PDB file of C-alpha atoms and ligand atoms in Angstrom:
ATOM      1  CA  MET M1420       6.680 -31.609  40.319  1.00  0.00           C
ATOM      2  CA  PRO M1421       6.738 -35.363  39.822  1.00  0.00           C
ATOM      3  CA  ILE M1422       4.509 -37.993  41.332  1.00  0.00           C
ATOM      4  CA  LEU M1423       6.495 -40.422  43.469  1.00  0.00           C
ATOM      5  CA  VAL M1424       5.466 -44.074  43.379  1.00  0.00           C
ATOM      6  CA  THR M1425       7.094 -46.561  45.740  1.00  0.00           C
ATOM      7  CA  ALA M1426       6.976 -50.354  45.885  1.00  0.00           C
ATOM      8  CA  PHE M1427       8.603 -53.035  48.013  1.00  0.00           C
ATOM      9  CA  GLY M1428      11.248 -55.624  47.236  1.00  0.00           C
ATOM     10  CA  PRO M1429      10.766 -59.350  47.878  1.00  0.00           C
ATOM     11  CA  PHE M1430      10.143 -60.889  51.301  1.00  0.00           C
ATOM     12  CA  ASP M1431       8.543 -63.901  52.993  1.00  0.00           C
ATOM     13  CA  GLY M1432      10.370 -66.395  50.747  1.00  0.00           C
ATOM     14  CA  ARG M1433       8.975 -65.084  47.470  1.00  0.00           C
ATOM     15  CA  GLU M1434      11.381 -64.140  44.687  1.00  0.00           C
ATOM     16  CA  GLU M1435       9.493 -61.099  43.484  1.00  0.00           C
ATOM     17  CA  ASN M1436       7.109 -58.602  44.979  1.00  0.00           C
ATOM     18  CA  ALA M1437       4.038 -57.894  42.817  1.00  0.00           C
ATOM     19  CA  SER M1438       4.299 -54.201  43.660  1.00  0.00           C
ATOM     20  CA  ALA M1439       7.833 -53.905  42.246  1.00  0.00           C
ATOM     21  CA  LEU M1440       6.844 -55.903  39.152  1.00  0.00           C
ATOM     22  CA  ALA M1441       3.873 -53.609  38.580  1.00  0.00           C
ATOM     23  CA  LEU M1442       5.917 -50.468  39.198  1.00  0.00           C
ATOM     24  CA  ARG M1443       8.480 -51.475  36.600  1.00  0.00           C
ATOM     25  CA  GLU M1444       5.694 -51.681  33.975  1.00  0.00           C
ATOM     26  CA  LEU M1445       3.983 -48.527  35.164  1.00  0.00           C
ATOM     27  CA  LYS M1446       7.125 -46.533  34.567  1.00  0.00           C
ATOM     28  CA  ARG M1447       6.967 -47.455  30.878  1.00  0.00           C
ATOM     29  CA  THR M1448       3.545 -45.823  30.504  1.00  0.00           C
ATOM     30  CA  PHE M1449       4.318 -42.898  32.782  1.00  0.00           C
ATOM     31  CA  PRO M1450       8.020 -42.192  32.273  1.00  0.00           C
ATOM     32  CA  GLY M1451       7.649 -38.902  34.176  1.00  0.00           C
ATOM     33  CA  ILE M1452       6.988 -40.545  37.536  1.00  0.00           C
ATOM     34  CA  ARG M1453       9.752 -40.981  40.085  1.00  0.00           C
ATOM     35  CA  THR M1454      10.060 -44.388  41.696  1.00  0.00           C
ATOM     36  CA  ARG M1455      11.699 -46.044  44.677  1.00  0.00           C
ATOM     37  CA  ILE M1456      11.807 -49.737  45.589  1.00  0.00           C
ATOM     38  CA  LEU M1457      11.970 -50.007  49.367  1.00  0.00           C
ATOM     39  CA  PRO M1458      13.467 -53.026  51.145  1.00  0.00           C
ATOM     40  CA  VAL M1459      11.281 -54.883  53.657  1.00  0.00           C
ATOM     41  CA  ASP M1460      13.439 -53.502  56.457  1.00  0.00           C
ATOM     42  CA  SER M1461      11.721 -51.518  59.171  1.00  0.00           C
ATOM     43  CA  VAL M1462      14.635 -49.111  59.643  1.00  0.00           C
ATOM     44  CA  ILE M1463      15.829 -48.591  56.073  1.00  0.00           C
ATOM     45  CA  ALA M1464      12.420 -48.359  54.315  1.00  0.00           C
ATOM     46  CA  PRO M1465      11.016 -45.382  56.288  1.00  0.00           C
ATOM     47  CA  MET M1466      14.389 -43.631  56.149  1.00  0.00           C
ATOM     48  CA  ARG M1467      14.641 -43.967  52.355  1.00  0.00           C
ATOM     49  CA  LEU M1468      11.071 -42.857  51.867  1.00  0.00           C
ATOM     50  CA  LYS M1469      11.526 -39.715  53.963  1.00  0.00           C
ATOM     51  CA  ARG M1470      14.760 -38.914  52.154  1.00  0.00           C
ATOM     52  CA  ALA M1471      13.013 -39.269  48.767  1.00  0.00           C
ATOM     53  CA  LEU M1472      10.219 -36.931  49.911  1.00  0.00           C
ATOM     54  CA  ARG M1473      12.734 -34.321  51.076  1.00  0.00           C
ATOM     55  CA  ILE M1474      14.760 -34.489  47.876  1.00  0.00           C
ATOM     56  CA  LEU M1475      11.978 -34.832  45.296  1.00  0.00           C
ATOM     57  CA  ARG M1476       9.219 -32.802  46.991  1.00  0.00           C
ATOM     58  CA  PRO M1477       6.674 -34.715  44.861  1.00  0.00           C
ATOM     59  CA  SER M1478       3.188 -33.431  44.001  1.00  0.00           C
ATOM     60  CA  ALA M1479       1.663 -36.745  45.155  1.00  0.00           C
ATOM     61  CA  LEU M1480       2.836 -39.990  46.721  1.00  0.00           C
ATOM     62  CA  ILE M1481       1.431 -43.396  45.837  1.00  0.00           C
ATOM     63  CA  MET M1482       2.848 -46.265  47.891  1.00  0.00           C
ATOM     64  CA  LEU M1483       2.420 -49.853  46.710  1.00  0.00           C
ATOM     65  CA  GLY M1484       2.827 -53.198  48.417  1.00  0.00           C
ATOM     66  CA  GLU M1485       1.594 -56.768  48.002  1.00  0.00           C
ATOM     67  CA  GLY M1486      -0.910 -58.434  50.291  1.00  0.00           C
ATOM     68  CA  ALA M1487      -0.848 -62.217  50.711  1.00  0.00           C
ATOM     69  CA  GLY M1488      -4.313 -63.711  50.415  1.00  0.00           C
ATOM     70  CA  ILE M1489      -6.099 -60.691  48.946  1.00  0.00           C
ATOM     71  CA  ARG M1490      -7.971 -61.185  45.688  1.00  0.00           C
ATOM     72  CA  GLN M1491      -8.716 -57.573  44.818  1.00  0.00           C
ATOM     73  CA  ILE M1492      -6.785 -54.340  44.691  1.00  0.00           C
ATOM     74  CA  GLN M1493      -7.102 -52.662  48.095  1.00  0.00           C
ATOM     75  CA  LEU M1494      -7.108 -48.901  48.363  1.00  0.00           C
ATOM     76  CA  GLU M1495      -6.029 -48.266  51.939  1.00  0.00           C
ATOM     77  CA  THR M1496      -7.806 -45.401  53.685  1.00  0.00           C
ATOM     78  CA  THR M1497      -6.138 -45.555  57.098  1.00  0.00           C
ATOM     79  CA  ALA M1498      -2.644 -45.969  58.538  1.00  0.00           C
ATOM     80  CA  TRP M1499      -2.284 -47.115  62.168  1.00  0.00           C
ATOM     81  CA  ASN M1500       0.336 -45.980  64.658  1.00  0.00           C
ATOM     82  CA  GLU M1501       1.250 -49.533  65.536  1.00  0.00           C
ATOM     83  CA  LEU M1502       3.938 -52.105  64.775  1.00  0.00           C
ATOM     84  CA  ASP M1503       2.788 -55.678  65.201  1.00  0.00           C
ATOM     85  CA  PHE M1504       4.854 -57.767  62.817  1.00  0.00           C
ATOM     86  CA  ARG M1505       3.489 -61.252  62.071  1.00  0.00           C
ATOM     87  CA  ILE M1506       6.879 -62.221  60.572  1.00  0.00           C
ATOM     88  CA  PRO M1507      10.334 -60.661  61.023  1.00  0.00           C
ATOM     89  CA  ASP M1508      11.557 -58.044  58.555  1.00  0.00           C
ATOM     90  CA  LEU M1509      14.607 -58.810  56.392  1.00  0.00           C
ATOM     91  CA  ALA M1510      16.940 -57.800  59.225  1.00  0.00           C
ATOM     92  CA  GLY M1511      15.193 -60.145  61.685  1.00  0.00           C
ATOM     93  CA  ARG M1512      13.313 -57.465  63.660  1.00  0.00           C
ATOM     94  CA  GLN M1513       9.844 -58.378  64.867  1.00  0.00           C
ATOM     95  CA  PRO M1514       8.335 -55.607  66.996  1.00  0.00           C
ATOM     96  CA  THR M1515       4.940 -56.320  68.517  1.00  0.00           C
ATOM     97  CA  GLY M1516       2.527 -53.933  70.216  1.00  0.00           C
ATOM     98  CA  ARG M1517       4.785 -50.935  69.657  1.00  0.00           C
ATOM     99  CA  LEU M1518       4.013 -47.425  68.436  1.00  0.00           C
ATOM    100  CA  ILE M1519       5.547 -46.120  65.215  1.00  0.00           C
ATOM    101  CA  VAL M1520       5.723 -42.552  66.555  1.00  0.00           C
ATOM    102  CA  SER M1521       5.181 -42.022  70.277  1.00  0.00           C
ATOM    103  CA  GLY M1522       2.793 -39.227  71.175  1.00  0.00           C
ATOM    104  CA  ALA M1523       1.320 -39.175  67.649  1.00  0.00           C
ATOM    105  CA  PRO M1524      -2.310 -39.914  66.652  1.00  0.00           C
ATOM    106  CA  ALA M1525      -3.477 -43.550  66.704  1.00  0.00           C
ATOM    107  CA  GLN M1526      -4.405 -43.367  63.049  1.00  0.00           C
ATOM    108  CA  ARG M1527      -3.957 -41.120  60.070  1.00  0.00           C
ATOM    109  CA  ARG M1528      -6.143 -40.958  56.987  1.00  0.00           C
ATOM    110  CA  ALA M1529      -4.863 -41.157  53.424  1.00  0.00           C
ATOM    111  CA  THR M1530      -4.748 -37.681  51.925  1.00  0.00           C
ATOM    112  CA  LEU M1531      -5.341 -38.842  48.344  1.00  0.00           C
ATOM    113  CA  PRO M1532      -9.039 -39.126  47.413  1.00  0.00           C
ATOM    114  CA  MET M1533      -9.221 -42.938  47.791  1.00  0.00           C
ATOM    115  CA  ARG M1534     -12.993 -43.155  47.309  1.00  0.00           C
ATOM    116  CA  ARG M1535     -12.829 -41.172  44.080  1.00  0.00           C
ATOM    117  CA  LEU M1536      -9.982 -43.394  42.878  1.00  0.00           C
ATOM    118  CA  LEU M1537     -12.050 -46.465  43.764  1.00  0.00           C
ATOM    119  CA  ASN M1538     -14.972 -45.149  41.717  1.00  0.00           C
ATOM    120  CA  ARG M1539     -12.663 -44.604  38.788  1.00  0.00           C
ATOM    121  CA  LEU M1540     -11.345 -48.170  39.061  1.00  0.00           C
ATOM    122  CA  THR M1541     -14.724 -49.862  39.344  1.00  0.00           C
ATOM    123  CA  ALA M1542     -16.129 -47.721  36.500  1.00  0.00           C
ATOM    124  CA  ASN M1543     -13.322 -49.143  34.368  1.00  0.00           C
ATOM    125  CA  GLY M1544     -14.055 -52.755  35.286  1.00  0.00           C
ATOM    126  CA  HIS M1545     -11.370 -53.337  37.929  1.00  0.00           C
ATOM    127  CA  GLU M1546     -11.835 -55.451  41.052  1.00  0.00           C
ATOM    128  CA  ALA M1547     -10.988 -53.029  43.820  1.00  0.00           C
ATOM    129  CA  ILE M1548     -12.194 -52.203  47.331  1.00  0.00           C
ATOM    130  CA  LEU M1549     -11.537 -49.647  50.040  1.00  0.00           C
ATOM    131  CA  SER M1550      -9.737 -51.126  53.047  1.00  0.00           C
ATOM    132  CA  HIS M1551      -9.258 -49.704  56.532  1.00  0.00           C
ATOM    133  CA  GLN M1552      -6.810 -52.415  57.582  1.00  0.00           C
ATOM    134  CA  PRO M1553      -3.413 -52.232  55.881  1.00  0.00           C
ATOM    135  CA  GLY M1554      -1.980 -54.748  58.383  1.00  0.00           C
ATOM    136  CA  ARG M1555       0.565 -53.845  61.038  1.00  0.00           C
ATOM    137  CA  TYR M1556       3.696 -54.677  59.060  1.00  0.00           C
ATOM    138  CA  LEU M1557       5.982 -52.708  56.766  1.00  0.00           C
ATOM    139  CA  CYS M1558       3.249 -51.392  54.461  1.00  0.00           C
ATOM    140  CA  ASN M1559       1.360 -49.859  57.354  1.00  0.00           C
ATOM    141  CA  GLN M1560       4.634 -48.583  58.818  1.00  0.00           C
ATOM    142  CA  VAL M1561       5.738 -46.677  55.702  1.00  0.00           C
ATOM    143  CA  PHE M1562       2.162 -45.489  55.088  1.00  0.00           C
ATOM    144  CA  TYR M1563       1.907 -44.059  58.618  1.00  0.00           C
ATOM    145  CA  THR M1564       5.460 -42.679  58.502  1.00  0.00           C
ATOM    146  CA  ALA M1565       4.788 -40.841  55.226  1.00  0.00           C
ATOM    147  CA  LEU M1566       1.490 -39.335  56.402  1.00  0.00           C
ATOM    148  CA  HIS M1567       3.043 -38.287  59.700  1.00  0.00           C
ATOM    149  CA  PHE M1568       6.104 -36.781  58.027  1.00  0.00           C
ATOM    150  CA  LEU M1569       4.037 -34.909  55.430  1.00  0.00           C
ATOM    151  CA  ALA M1570       1.528 -33.618  58.002  1.00  0.00           C
ATOM    152  CA  ASP M1571       4.417 -31.877  59.774  1.00  0.00           C
ATOM    153  CA  SER M1572       6.249 -30.646  56.696  1.00  0.00           C
ATOM    154  CA  ALA M1573       5.895 -27.749  54.270  1.00  0.00           C
ATOM    155  CA  ILE M1574       5.686 -30.202  51.356  1.00  0.00           C
ATOM    156  CA  HIS M1575       2.148 -30.289  49.968  1.00  0.00           C
ATOM    157  CA  CYS M1576       1.881 -33.894  48.828  1.00  0.00           C
ATOM    158  CA  PRO M1577      -1.296 -35.960  49.109  1.00  0.00           C
ATOM    159  CA  ALA M1578      -0.444 -39.592  49.819  1.00  0.00           C
ATOM    160  CA  GLY M1579      -2.123 -42.984  49.708  1.00  0.00           C
ATOM    161  CA  PHE M1580      -1.328 -46.683  49.884  1.00  0.00           C
ATOM    162  CA  ILE M1581      -2.465 -49.477  47.567  1.00  0.00           C
ATOM    163  CA  HIS M1582      -2.133 -53.194  48.260  1.00  0.00           C
ATOM    164  CA  LEU M1583      -1.922 -55.442  45.193  1.00  0.00           C
ATOM    165  CA  PRO M1584      -2.651 -59.184  45.252  1.00  0.00           C
ATOM    166  CA  LEU M1585       0.335 -61.538  44.914  1.00  0.00           C
ATOM    167  CA  ALA M1586       1.524 -62.103  41.347  1.00  0.00           C
ATOM    168  CA  SER M1587       0.514 -65.797  41.709  1.00  0.00           C
ATOM    169  CA  ASP M1588      -3.085 -64.830  42.582  1.00  0.00           C
ATOM    170  CA  TYR M1589      -3.757 -62.016  40.132  1.00  0.00           C
ATOM    171  CA  PRO M1590      -2.167 -61.174  36.770  1.00  0.00           C
ATOM    172  CA  VAL M1591       0.349 -58.372  37.204  1.00  0.00           C
ATOM    173  CA  ASP M1592      -0.826 -56.761  33.955  1.00  0.00           C
ATOM    174  CA  ARG M1593      -4.306 -56.380  35.519  1.00  0.00           C
ATOM    175  CA  SER M1594      -2.742 -54.619  38.480  1.00  0.00           C
ATOM    176  CA  VAL M1595      -0.760 -52.441  36.082  1.00  0.00           C
ATOM    177  CA  ALA M1596      -3.905 -51.538  34.136  1.00  0.00           C
ATOM    178  CA  ALA M1597      -5.604 -50.524  37.390  1.00  0.00           C
ATOM    179  CA  LEU M1598      -2.576 -48.489  38.455  1.00  0.00           C
ATOM    180  CA  ASN M1599      -2.650 -46.701  35.104  1.00  0.00           C
ATOM    181  CA  GLN M1600      -6.141 -45.544  36.026  1.00  0.00           C
ATOM    182  CA  VAL M1601      -5.029 -44.513  39.493  1.00  0.00           C
ATOM    183  CA  LEU M1602      -2.133 -42.481  38.130  1.00  0.00           C
ATOM    184  CA  ALA M1603      -4.332 -40.768  35.551  1.00  0.00           C
ATOM    185  CA  GLY M1604      -6.778 -39.905  38.345  1.00  0.00           C
ATOM    186  CA  VAL M1605      -4.041 -38.614  40.650  1.00  0.00           C
ATOM    187  CA  GLN M1606      -2.493 -36.579  37.842  1.00  0.00           C
ATOM    188  CA  ALA M1607      -5.886 -35.036  37.075  1.00  0.00           C
ATOM    189  CA  SER M1608      -6.524 -34.164  40.742  1.00  0.00           C
ATOM    190  CA  ALA M1609      -2.957 -32.856  41.269  1.00  0.00           C
ATOM    191  CA  CYS M1610      -3.458 -30.449  38.371  1.00  0.00           C
ATOM    192  CA  SER M1611      -6.948 -29.259  39.323  1.00  0.00           C
TER     193      SER M1611
HETATM  194  N1  PCA J2450       3.736 -56.186  51.796  1.00  0.00           N
HETATM  195  C1  PCA J2450       3.998 -56.152  53.214  1.00  0.00           C
HETATM  196  C2  PCA J2450       5.286 -55.401  53.347  1.00  0.00           C
HETATM  197  C3  PCA J2450       5.873 -55.339  51.991  1.00  0.00           C
HETATM  198  C4  PCA J2450       4.801 -55.751  51.090  1.00  0.00           C
HETATM  199  O1  PCA J2450       4.835 -55.716  49.863  1.00  0.00           O
HETATM  200  C5  PCA J2450       2.843 -55.564  54.009  1.00  0.00           C
HETATM  201  O2  PCA J2450       1.685 -55.721  53.598  1.00  0.00           O
HETATM  202  O3  PCA J2450       3.071 -54.956  55.050  1.00  0.00           O
END
């Protein structure tokens, strides 16, 4: 079964999203992965992601997004059941103080081994950290949605989220090199 890697399209006035740029390159090295570029739209993105999980039934899910202002690759450990958008999504929606799924846990933990992936990255000279705060925007929303959906489904698919710095702050090929390591690590753990 394939590994599914998702990224986001552009938003916030930028022409490109570092995660989509990196994913395009990653696919060259790992042609076997399946990919989806999600729009920064709080209705369409979670819907497309859930549909891809149902259709592909991947062996692992790695979600990517860009984080303005970050200077290192952030391996996100925790998704929060909260929508608190600091800017509107592409359709103009700006929920604040709302739950993603009512009656569901306040947080869900990544099911990929993020600490082990961090160790692999730092051992290979990459600037990366664990983060417990993925924001309260689209990245957190799709991260929480995926973990919630998978927790309730028969699909066995560990999942995690990675924030990349903006392309203007950090060379995309460095992000791609780090993601190569992540994918190799996930492939190894999916097969063991
Ligand atoms: N970053 C935003 C959403 C899309 C993206 O790439 C976020 O951090 O929520």
